[in-house]
mmCIF file of C-alpha atoms in Angstrom:
data_model
loop_
_atom_site.group_PDB
_atom_site.id
_atom_site.type_symbol
_atom_site.label_atom_id
_atom_site.label_comp_id
_atom_site.label_asym_id
_atom_site.label_seq_id
_atom_site.Cartn_x
_atom_site.Cartn_y
_atom_site.Cartn_z
ATOM 1 C CA MET A 1 -23.820 -11.554 19.081
ATOM 2 C CA GLN A 2 -26.275 -10.268 21.699
ATOM 3 C CA PRO A 3 -25.456 -6.881 23.311
ATOM 4 C CA PRO A 4 -24.553 -7.102 27.031
ATOM 5 C CA PRO A 5 -27.525 -6.645 29.443
ATOM 6 C CA LEU A 6 -26.039 -3.451 30.847
ATOM 7 C CA PHE A 7 -25.839 -1.983 27.344
ATOM 8 C CA MET A 8 -29.478 -2.927 26.614
ATOM 9 C CA SER A 9 -30.586 -1.234 29.852
ATOM 10 C CA LEU A 10 -28.583 1.892 29.079
ATOM 11 C CA GLY A 11 -29.976 1.846 25.562
ATOM 12 C CA ARG A 12 -33.567 1.924 26.793
ATOM 13 C CA ARG A 13 -32.808 4.759 29.161
ATOM 14 C CA LEU A 14 -30.991 6.653 26.412
ATOM 15 C CA ARG A 15 -33.980 6.374 24.086
ATOM 16 C CA GLN A 16 -36.286 7.631 26.871
ATOM 17 C CA TRP A 17 -33.957 10.583 27.455
ATOM 18 C CA LEU A 18 -33.815 11.369 23.724
ATOM 19 C CA ASP A 19 -37.615 11.335 23.434
ATOM 20 C CA ARG A 20 -37.944 13.633 26.441
ATOM 21 C CA GLU A 21 -35.375 16.090 25.036
ATOM 22 C CA ALA A 22 -36.987 16.027 21.608
ATOM 23 C CA ARG A 23 -40.429 16.815 23.007
ATOM 24 C CA ALA A 24 -39.076 19.603 25.217
ATOM 25 C CA PHE A 25 -36.975 21.413 22.604
ATOM 26 C CA ASP A 26 -38.552 20.154 19.357
ATOM 27 C CA TYR A 27 -35.211 19.105 17.846
ATOM 28 C CA LYS A 28 -33.095 16.000 17.548
ATOM 29 C CA PRO A 29 -30.568 15.891 20.431
ATOM 30 C CA ARG A 30 -26.894 15.652 19.642
ATOM 31 C CA PHE A 31 -25.972 13.240 22.441
ATOM 32 C CA PRO A 32 -24.597 15.726 25.031
ATOM 33 C CA ARG A 33 -22.281 13.402 26.873
ATOM 34 C CA ALA A 34 -22.287 14.955 30.345
ATOM 35 C CA SER A 35 -26.103 15.227 30.548
ATOM 36 C CA CYS A 36 -26.616 11.631 29.498
ATOM 37 C CA LEU A 37 -24.042 10.291 31.924
ATOM 38 C CA ARG A 38 -25.703 12.185 34.772
ATOM 39 C CA TYR A 39 -29.086 10.838 33.676
ATOM 40 C CA PHE A 40 -27.752 7.302 33.666
ATOM 41 C CA GLY A 41 -26.028 7.806 37.010
ATOM 42 C CA VAL A 42 -22.706 6.759 35.538
ATOM 43 C CA LEU A 43 -19.540 8.069 37.186
ATOM 44 C CA SER A 44 -16.745 7.783 34.635
ATOM 45 C CA ARG A 45 -13.332 7.221 36.112
ATOM 46 C CA LEU A 46 -11.695 6.319 32.815
ATOM 47 C CA PRO A 47 -9.264 8.574 30.905
ATOM 48 C CA GLN A 48 -11.082 11.195 28.830
ATOM 49 C CA THR A 49 -9.840 9.847 25.494
ATOM 50 C CA TYR A 50 -11.187 6.365 26.198
ATOM 51 C CA THR A 51 -14.466 7.793 27.552
ATOM 52 C CA LEU A 52 -15.030 9.852 24.398
ATOM 53 C CA SER A 53 -14.208 6.881 22.209
ATOM 54 C CA MET A 54 -16.600 4.570 24.061
ATOM 55 C CA TRP A 55 -19.343 7.183 24.180
ATOM 56 C CA ASN A 56 -19.152 8.137 20.488
ATOM 57 C CA THR A 57 -19.126 4.477 19.470
ATOM 58 C CA TRP A 58 -22.220 3.413 21.398
ATOM 59 C CA ALA A 59 -24.072 6.671 20.779
ATOM 60 C CA THR A 60 -23.599 6.247 17.025
ATOM 61 C CA LEU A 61 -24.834 2.665 17.154
ATOM 62 C CA LEU A 62 -27.874 3.675 19.190
ATOM 63 C CA GLN A 63 -28.653 6.466 16.775
ATOM 64 C CA MET A 64 -28.465 3.997 13.889
ATOM 65 C CA SER A 65 -30.730 1.604 15.796
ATOM 66 C CA ARG A 66 -33.339 4.346 16.270
ATOM 67 C CA ARG A 67 -33.203 5.267 12.577
ATOM 68 C CA THR A 68 -33.655 1.706 11.322
ATOM 69 C CA SER A 69 -36.419 0.700 13.738
ATOM 70 C CA THR A 70 -40.063 1.461 12.934
ATOM 71 C CA ALA A 71 -42.988 2.111 15.245
ATOM 72 C CA LEU A 72 -45.734 -0.532 15.056
ATOM 73 C CA PRO A 73 -49.320 -0.382 16.350
ATOM 74 C CA THR A 74 -50.066 -2.097 19.608
ATOM 75 C CA GLY A 75 -50.658 -5.805 19.250
ATOM 76 C CA THR A 76 -48.833 -6.198 15.957
ATOM 77 C CA SER A 77 -45.594 -8.063 15.388
ATOM 78 C CA LYS A 78 -42.553 -7.098 13.382
ATOM 79 C CA CYS A 79 -42.141 -8.580 9.908
ATOM 80 C CA THR A 80 -39.254 -10.868 9.096
ATOM 81 C CA PRO A 81 -36.383 -8.874 7.562
ATOM 82 C CA SER A 82 -35.855 -9.277 3.835
ATOM 83 C CA PRO A 83 -33.127 -11.795 2.989
ATOM 84 C CA LYS A 84 -31.606 -9.207 0.647
ATOM 85 C CA VAL A 85 -30.840 -6.949 3.641
ATOM 86 C CA PRO A 86 -29.498 -9.251 6.383
ATOM 87 C CA THR A 87 -29.563 -7.979 9.937
ATOM 88 C CA LEU A 88 -27.309 -8.650 12.855
ATOM 89 C CA PRO A 89 -28.578 -11.072 15.518
ATOM 90 C CA GLY A 90 -30.366 -9.225 18.295
ATOM 91 C CA THR A 91 -30.538 -5.877 16.413
ATOM 92 C CA THR A 92 -32.727 -4.112 13.857
ATOM 93 C CA ALA A 93 -29.784 -2.589 11.977
ATOM 94 C CA SER A 94 -28.749 -4.135 8.679
ATOM 95 C CA HIS A 95 -25.163 -4.884 7.682
ATOM 96 C CA SER A 96 -25.214 -2.057 5.136
ATOM 97 C CA ASP A 97 -26.341 0.438 7.810
ATOM 98 C CA LEU A 98 -23.603 -0.600 10.203
ATOM 99 C CA ALA A 99 -20.981 -0.780 7.443
ATOM 100 C CA SER A 100 -21.675 2.872 6.616
ATOM 101 C CA LEU A 101 -20.476 3.808 10.115
ATOM 102 C CA PHE A 102 -16.957 2.714 9.121
ATOM 103 C CA GLU A 103 -16.690 5.123 6.173
ATOM 104 C CA CYS A 104 -13.428 7.047 6.126
ATOM 105 C CA PRO A 105 -14.068 10.810 5.602
ATOM 106 C CA VAL A 106 -10.981 11.133 3.379
ATOM 107 C CA CYS A 107 -11.062 8.253 0.872
ATOM 108 C CA PHE A 108 -14.667 7.099 1.583
ATOM 109 C CA ASP A 109 -13.426 3.529 1.890
ATOM 110 C CA TYR A 110 -14.086 1.488 5.027
ATOM 111 C CA ALA A 111 -11.916 2.018 8.110
ATOM 112 C CA LEU A 112 -11.361 -1.677 8.761
ATOM 113 C CA PRO A 113 -9.329 -3.057 11.694
ATOM 114 C CA PRO A 114 -6.978 -1.803 12.907
ATOM 115 C CA THR A 115 -9.496 1.057 13.187
ATOM 116 C CA LEU A 116 -7.897 4.372 14.132
ATOM 117 C CA GLN A 117 -9.580 7.476 15.508
ATOM 118 C CA CYS A 118 -8.896 11.010 16.645
ATOM 119 C CA GLN A 119 -9.245 12.092 20.285
ATOM 120 C CA SER A 120 -12.914 12.884 19.682
ATOM 121 C CA GLY A 121 -13.691 9.442 18.272
ATOM 122 C CA HIS A 122 -13.870 10.186 14.529
ATOM 123 C CA LEU A 123 -12.710 7.191 12.504
ATOM 124 C CA ILE A 124 -9.874 7.279 9.964
ATOM 125 C CA CYS A 125 -8.679 4.363 7.855
ATOM 126 C CA SER A 126 -5.124 3.111 8.308
ATOM 127 C CA ASN A 127 -4.207 4.087 4.719
ATOM 128 C CA CYS A 128 -5.110 7.747 5.163
ATOM 129 C CA ARG A 129 -3.774 8.163 8.716
ATOM 130 C CA PRO A 130 -0.055 8.587 7.728
ATOM 131 C CA LYS A 131 -1.022 11.364 5.305
ATOM 132 C CA LEU A 132 -2.874 13.491 7.893
ATOM 133 C CA THR A 133 -1.710 15.841 10.619
ATOM 134 C CA CYS A 134 -5.171 16.605 12.044
ATOM 135 C CA CYS A 135 -8.615 15.055 12.043
ATOM 136 C CA PRO A 136 -10.465 15.875 8.778
ATOM 137 C CA THR A 137 -13.780 15.999 10.667
ATOM 138 C CA CYS A 138 -13.084 18.099 13.758
ATOM 139 C CA ARG A 139 -9.551 19.381 12.987
ATOM 140 C CA GLY A 140 -8.434 18.026 16.332
ATOM 141 C CA PRO A 141 -5.067 16.382 16.996
ATOM 142 C CA LEU A 142 -4.407 12.859 15.784
ATOM 143 C CA GLY A 143 -2.644 10.178 17.728
ATOM 144 C CA SER A 144 -2.307 6.430 17.340
ATOM 145 C CA ILE A 145 -5.566 5.627 19.117
ATOM 146 C CA ARG A 146 -7.372 2.432 18.151
ATOM 147 C CA ASN A 147 -11.136 2.184 18.546
ATOM 148 C CA LEU A 148 -11.404 -1.300 20.025
ATOM 149 C CA ALA A 149 -15.198 -1.125 20.325
ATOM 150 C CA MET A 150 -15.659 -0.500 16.597
ATOM 151 C CA GLU A 151 -13.152 -3.226 15.797
ATOM 152 C CA LYS A 152 -15.354 -5.695 17.692
ATOM 153 C CA VAL A 153 -18.396 -4.429 15.797
ATOM 154 C CA ALA A 154 -16.523 -4.901 12.500
ATOM 155 C CA ASN A 155 -16.090 -8.598 13.290
ATOM 156 C CA SER A 156 -19.880 -9.011 13.101
ATOM 157 C CA VAL A 157 -20.531 -6.871 9.996
ATOM 158 C CA LEU A 158 -20.525 -7.960 6.341
ATOM 159 C CA PHE A 159 -18.951 -5.320 4.091
ATOM 160 C CA PRO A 160 -19.792 -4.913 0.382
ATOM 161 C CA CYS A 161 -17.141 -5.452 -2.271
ATOM 162 C CA LYS A 162 -15.613 -2.181 -3.491
ATOM 163 C CA HIS A 163 -16.511 -3.251 -7.039
ATOM 164 C CA ALA A 164 -20.231 -3.178 -6.193
ATOM 165 C CA ILE A 165 -20.632 -0.201 -8.530
ATOM 166 C CA SER A 166 -19.581 -2.517 -11.383
ATOM 167 C CA GLY A 167 -22.131 -5.151 -10.430
ATOM 168 C CA CYS A 168 -20.627 -7.275 -7.644
ATOM 169 C CA GLU A 169 -23.246 -8.153 -5.019
ATOM 170 C CA ARG A 170 -20.997 -10.009 -2.571
ATOM 171 C CA THR A 171 -20.813 -8.982 1.079
ATOM 172 C CA LEU A 172 -17.992 -10.412 3.158
ATOM 173 C CA PRO A 173 -16.314 -10.250 6.569
ATOM 174 C CA HIS A 174 -13.517 -7.715 6.648
ATOM 175 C CA THR A 175 -10.962 -10.530 6.926
ATOM 176 C CA GLN A 176 -11.980 -11.871 3.481
ATOM 177 C CA LYS A 177 -12.671 -8.575 1.726
ATOM 178 C CA ALA A 178 -9.181 -7.858 0.318
ATOM 179 C CA ASP A 179 -8.691 -11.382 -1.071
ATOM 180 C CA HIS A 180 -12.058 -11.305 -2.815
ATOM 181 C CA GLU A 181 -11.524 -7.866 -4.352
ATOM 182 C CA GLU A 182 -8.195 -8.990 -5.808
ATOM 183 C CA LEU A 183 -9.947 -11.770 -7.773
ATOM 184 C CA CYS A 184 -13.373 -10.138 -8.206
ATOM 185 C CA ALA A 185 -14.833 -10.770 -11.654
ATOM 186 C CA PHE A 186 -16.300 -7.236 -11.690
ATOM 187 C CA ARG A 187 -12.986 -5.509 -11.106
ATOM 188 C CA LEU A 188 -12.069 -2.890 -13.719
ATOM 189 C CA TYR A 189 -8.550 -2.685 -15.151
ATOM 190 C CA ALA A 190 -7.019 0.230 -17.026
ATOM 191 C CA CYS A 191 -5.348 -0.214 -20.393
ATOM 192 C CA PRO A 192 -1.793 -1.473 -19.691
ATOM 193 C CA CYS A 193 -0.287 -0.020 -22.866
ATOM 194 C CA PRO A 194 2.253 2.633 -21.739
ATOM 195 C CA SER A 195 2.773 4.311 -25.101
ATOM 196 C CA ALA A 196 -0.823 5.412 -25.674
ATOM 197 C CA CYS A 197 -3.054 7.869 -23.802
ATOM 198 C CA CYS A 198 -5.823 5.300 -23.610
ATOM 199 C CA ARG A 199 -8.540 5.761 -20.998
ATOM 200 C CA TRP A 200 -10.162 2.392 -21.570
ATOM 201 C CA GLN A 201 -11.260 0.336 -18.556
ATOM 202 C CA GLY A 202 -12.700 -3.153 -18.510
ATOM 203 C CA SER A 203 -12.646 -6.601 -16.969
ATOM 204 C CA LEU A 204 -9.549 -8.789 -16.951
ATOM 205 C CA ASP A 205 -10.961 -11.013 -19.701
ATOM 206 C CA ALA A 206 -11.472 -7.956 -21.926
ATOM 207 C CA VAL A 207 -7.886 -6.661 -21.692
ATOM 208 C CA MET A 208 -6.405 -8.821 -24.458
ATOM 209 C CA PRO A 209 -9.306 -8.262 -26.929
ATOM 210 C CA HIS A 210 -8.896 -4.520 -26.305
ATOM 211 C CA LEU A 211 -5.152 -4.645 -27.039
ATOM 212 C CA MET A 212 -5.698 -6.684 -30.210
ATOM 213 C CA HIS A 213 -8.365 -4.351 -31.610
ATOM 214 C CA GLN A 214 -7.271 -0.928 -30.361
ATOM 215 C CA HIS A 215 -3.476 -1.363 -30.275
ATOM 216 C CA LYS A 216 -2.817 -3.465 -33.373
ATOM 217 C CA SER A 217 0.785 -2.258 -33.647
ATOM 218 C CA ILE A 218 1.775 -4.459 -30.683
ATOM 219 C CA THR A 219 3.371 -7.708 -31.851
ATOM 220 C CA THR A 220 2.597 -10.987 -30.032
ATOM 221 C CA LEU A 221 5.130 -13.837 -29.969
ATOM 222 C CA GLN A 222 4.447 -17.391 -28.793
ATOM 223 C CA GLY A 223 6.758 -19.346 -26.494
ATOM 224 C CA GLU A 224 8.514 -19.064 -23.177
ATOM 225 C CA ASP A 225 11.884 -18.042 -24.676
ATOM 226 C CA ILE A 226 11.857 -15.218 -27.238
ATOM 227 C CA VAL A 227 13.917 -12.214 -28.347
ATOM 228 C CA PHE A 228 12.426 -8.764 -27.866
ATOM 229 C CA LEU A 229 13.839 -6.475 -30.585
ATOM 230 C CA ALA A 230 13.758 -2.720 -29.956
ATOM 231 C CA THR A 231 14.514 -0.788 -33.122
ATOM 232 C CA ASP A 232 15.999 2.706 -33.476
ATOM 233 C CA ILE A 233 17.031 3.077 -29.850
ATOM 234 C CA HIS A 234 18.837 6.313 -30.764
ATOM 235 C CA LEU A 235 15.511 8.172 -31.176
ATOM 236 C CA PRO A 236 15.438 11.336 -29.020
ATOM 237 C CA GLY A 237 13.039 11.993 -26.174
ATOM 238 C CA THR A 238 10.848 9.530 -24.299
ATOM 239 C CA VAL A 239 10.176 6.362 -26.298
ATOM 240 C CA ASP A 240 8.362 3.105 -25.427
ATOM 241 C CA TRP A 241 8.812 -0.287 -27.080
ATOM 242 C CA VAL A 242 6.065 -2.831 -26.297
ATOM 243 C CA MET A 243 5.591 -6.480 -27.236
ATOM 244 C CA MET A 244 3.366 -9.334 -26.018
ATOM 245 C CA GLN A 245 4.555 -12.823 -25.134
ATOM 246 C CA SER A 246 2.140 -15.764 -24.764
ATOM 247 C CA CYS A 247 3.074 -18.922 -22.851
ATOM 248 C CA PHE A 248 1.726 -21.226 -20.145
ATOM 249 C CA GLY A 249 -1.780 -20.070 -21.044
ATOM 250 C CA PHE A 250 -1.073 -16.446 -19.992
ATOM 251 C CA HIS A 251 -0.130 -13.215 -21.740
ATOM 252 C CA PHE A 252 2.885 -11.137 -20.710
ATOM 253 C CA MET A 253 3.638 -7.568 -21.781
ATOM 254 C CA LEU A 254 7.295 -6.675 -22.338
ATOM 255 C CA VAL A 255 8.080 -2.982 -21.980
ATOM 256 C CA LEU A 256 11.305 -1.108 -22.741
ATOM 257 C CA LYS A 257 11.099 2.573 -21.855
ATOM 258 C CA LYS A 258 13.664 5.283 -22.563
ATOM 259 C CA GLN A 259 13.321 8.528 -20.686
ATOM 260 C CA GLU A 260 15.473 11.424 -19.563
ATOM 261 C CA LYS A 261 16.453 11.856 -15.943
ATOM 262 C CA CYS A 262 16.537 15.205 -14.188
ATOM 263 C CA ASP A 263 20.254 15.624 -14.954
ATOM 264 C CA GLY A 264 19.614 15.331 -18.704
ATOM 265 C CA HIS A 265 20.980 11.800 -19.097
ATOM 266 C CA GLN A 266 18.824 9.137 -20.738
ATOM 267 C CA GLN A 267 18.161 5.746 -19.194
ATOM 268 C CA PHE A 268 16.452 2.558 -20.345
ATOM 269 C CA PHE A 269 14.011 0.627 -18.154
ATOM 270 C CA ALA A 270 12.970 -2.940 -19.054
ATOM 271 C CA ILE A 271 10.232 -4.879 -17.242
ATOM 272 C CA VAL A 272 7.665 -7.666 -17.742
ATOM 273 C CA GLN A 273 4.018 -7.395 -16.752
ATOM 274 C CA LEU A 274 1.458 -10.222 -16.502
ATOM 275 C CA MET A 275 -2.083 -9.728 -17.748
ATOM 276 C CA GLY A 276 -3.391 -11.243 -14.526
ATOM 277 C CA THR A 277 -3.670 -10.843 -10.773
ATOM 278 C CA ARG A 278 -0.927 -10.559 -8.155
ATOM 279 C CA LYS A 279 -1.410 -14.152 -7.029
ATOM 280 C CA GLN A 280 -1.097 -15.374 -10.610
ATOM 281 C CA ALA A 281 2.047 -13.277 -11.133
ATOM 282 C CA GLU A 282 3.692 -14.854 -8.089
ATOM 283 C CA LYS A 283 3.667 -18.223 -9.869
ATOM 284 C CA PHE A 284 6.055 -16.981 -12.582
ATOM 285 C CA ALA A 285 9.580 -15.631 -12.939
ATOM 286 C CA TYR A 286 11.134 -13.825 -15.877
ATOM 287 C CA ARG A 287 14.702 -13.343 -17.024
ATOM 288 C CA LEU A 288 15.961 -10.490 -19.222
ATOM 289 C CA GLU A 289 19.321 -10.953 -20.884
ATOM 290 C CA LEU A 290 21.491 -8.640 -22.987
ATOM 291 C CA ASN A 291 24.257 -10.362 -24.960
ATOM 292 C CA GLY A 292 27.157 -8.746 -26.806
ATOM 293 C CA HIS A 293 30.755 -9.411 -27.723
ATOM 294 C CA ARG A 294 32.078 -11.136 -24.573
ATOM 295 C CA ARG A 295 29.487 -9.233 -22.530
ATOM 296 C CA ARG A 296 26.291 -10.249 -20.776
ATOM 297 C CA MET A 297 23.796 -8.444 -18.557
ATOM 298 C CA THR A 298 20.876 -10.262 -16.870
ATOM 299 C CA TRP A 299 17.934 -9.398 -14.644
ATOM 300 C CA GLU A 300 15.602 -11.881 -12.912
ATOM 301 C CA ASP A 301 12.404 -10.998 -11.102
ATOM 302 C CA THR A 302 8.710 -11.777 -10.613
ATOM 303 C CA PRO A 303 6.496 -10.139 -13.241
ATOM 304 C CA ARG A 304 4.300 -7.274 -12.196
ATOM 305 C CA SER A 305 0.547 -7.791 -12.338
ATOM 306 C CA ILE A 306 -1.704 -5.587 -14.430
ATOM 307 C CA HIS A 307 -3.161 -4.278 -11.177
ATOM 308 C CA GLU A 308 0.215 -3.001 -9.945
ATOM 309 C CA GLY A 309 1.322 -1.562 -13.279
ATOM 310 C CA ILE A 310 4.904 -0.689 -14.173
ATOM 311 C CA ALA A 311 5.034 3.004 -13.223
ATOM 312 C CA SER A 312 5.842 2.331 -9.560
ATOM 313 C CA ALA A 313 8.555 -0.197 -10.498
ATOM 314 C CA ILE A 314 10.251 2.306 -12.812
ATOM 315 C CA LEU A 315 9.963 5.074 -10.243
ATOM 316 C CA SER A 316 11.591 2.902 -7.576
ATOM 317 C CA SER A 317 14.174 1.474 -10.052
ATOM 318 C CA ASP A 318 12.871 -2.061 -9.403
ATOM 319 C CA CYS A 319 13.591 -3.317 -12.936
ATOM 320 C CA LEU A 320 16.449 -3.707 -15.411
ATOM 321 C CA ILE A 321 18.107 -0.300 -15.828
ATOM 322 C CA PHE A 322 20.967 0.754 -18.097
ATOM 323 C CA ASP A 323 22.071 3.998 -19.709
ATOM 324 C CA THR A 324 22.629 4.845 -23.373
ATOM 325 C CA ARG A 325 26.329 3.946 -23.183
ATOM 326 C CA ILE A 326 25.512 0.391 -22.067
ATOM 327 C CA ALA A 327 22.709 0.171 -24.642
ATOM 328 C CA HIS A 328 25.101 0.924 -27.514
ATOM 329 C CA LEU A 329 27.519 -1.733 -26.262
ATOM 330 C CA PHE A 330 24.845 -4.397 -26.880
ATOM 331 C CA ALA A 331 23.076 -2.808 -29.866
ATOM 332 C CA GLU A 332 23.693 -3.585 -33.540
ATOM 333 C CA ASN A 333 22.884 -0.940 -36.152
ATOM 334 C CA GLY A 334 20.730 0.950 -33.656
ATOM 335 C CA ASN A 335 18.650 -2.120 -32.736
ATOM 336 C CA LEU A 336 18.722 -3.708 -29.286
ATOM 337 C CA GLY A 337 17.772 -7.343 -28.768
ATOM 338 C CA ILE A 338 16.659 -8.518 -25.298
ATOM 339 C CA ARG A 339 16.224 -12.215 -24.653
ATOM 340 C CA VAL A 340 13.130 -12.843 -22.524
ATOM 341 C CA THR A 341 12.573 -16.139 -20.711
ATOM 342 C CA ILE A 342 9.404 -16.895 -18.736
ATOM 343 C CA SER A 343 9.405 -19.811 -16.295
ATOM 344 C CA MET A 344 7.099 -21.192 -13.623
ATOM 345 C CA ARG A 345 8.211 -21.227 -10.009
#
């Protein structure tokens, strides 16, 4: 996308002004807004917030353009950019240079559209904005101001995958970034076993080999309809019972957790987790069933993915929950059997 002619003219005049200021004071100017606007002959009649936003956006882009361009001798031509560092049409700035302008100062992720800013134009990602009361860069007040200019720039920039540190070399438009990162082959997953302080991380394909070699106490049953037997449920304190279930070509982790609440009462939490992505988990449903003498308790839900984990579900009570009194109604000799059925939607 070619810059508008007015912007190209202002850009040339801005570079001339910067060179003049640098020669006069022997330092790199900091884009004093009022001086530049007087030099350009621009009379701003826009609200101050919008003016600052527009100015900071274009000034940053111009500064990046100056940094990435190189001076060539008279009569020579510029070399073709390397295909490994693609550039935007009509500019000398690469996608990686422009993508760095979107870095959030809090989480260091990219502030993708909707791109929010403070009153001085500093960008903040939409995930960090609800957690802040002032701008982390200038400590100024925060509003709900969107930087529309940077959002238009983001539509022309290719952003690297967040798993680039693990080896992914893909660059994508911001509209495709989240979907790719969910299925990225270089994504690292933590060990899903809740009963062990395991700090292992690895690819999705390496999760099951890790569980089989490092957590050999976990039993794996085959079939879509099994019985999960938790023994000695009367044990004091926090206890986890874990078992694997394999069916439909996937592996599911069944977790029964007993923990004490703040009032001293103990509760049981039962949930199923898929060793796969969110999109894969949405294709399945699970059913937990407790059976006793003329009693039955059931819970049906979509399994959690390994990416989501089970901690948030337990914290929000989004799973099968029952207390010790209910557990003893369905238990036999201190052992609790839970029927687990996995089905495809």
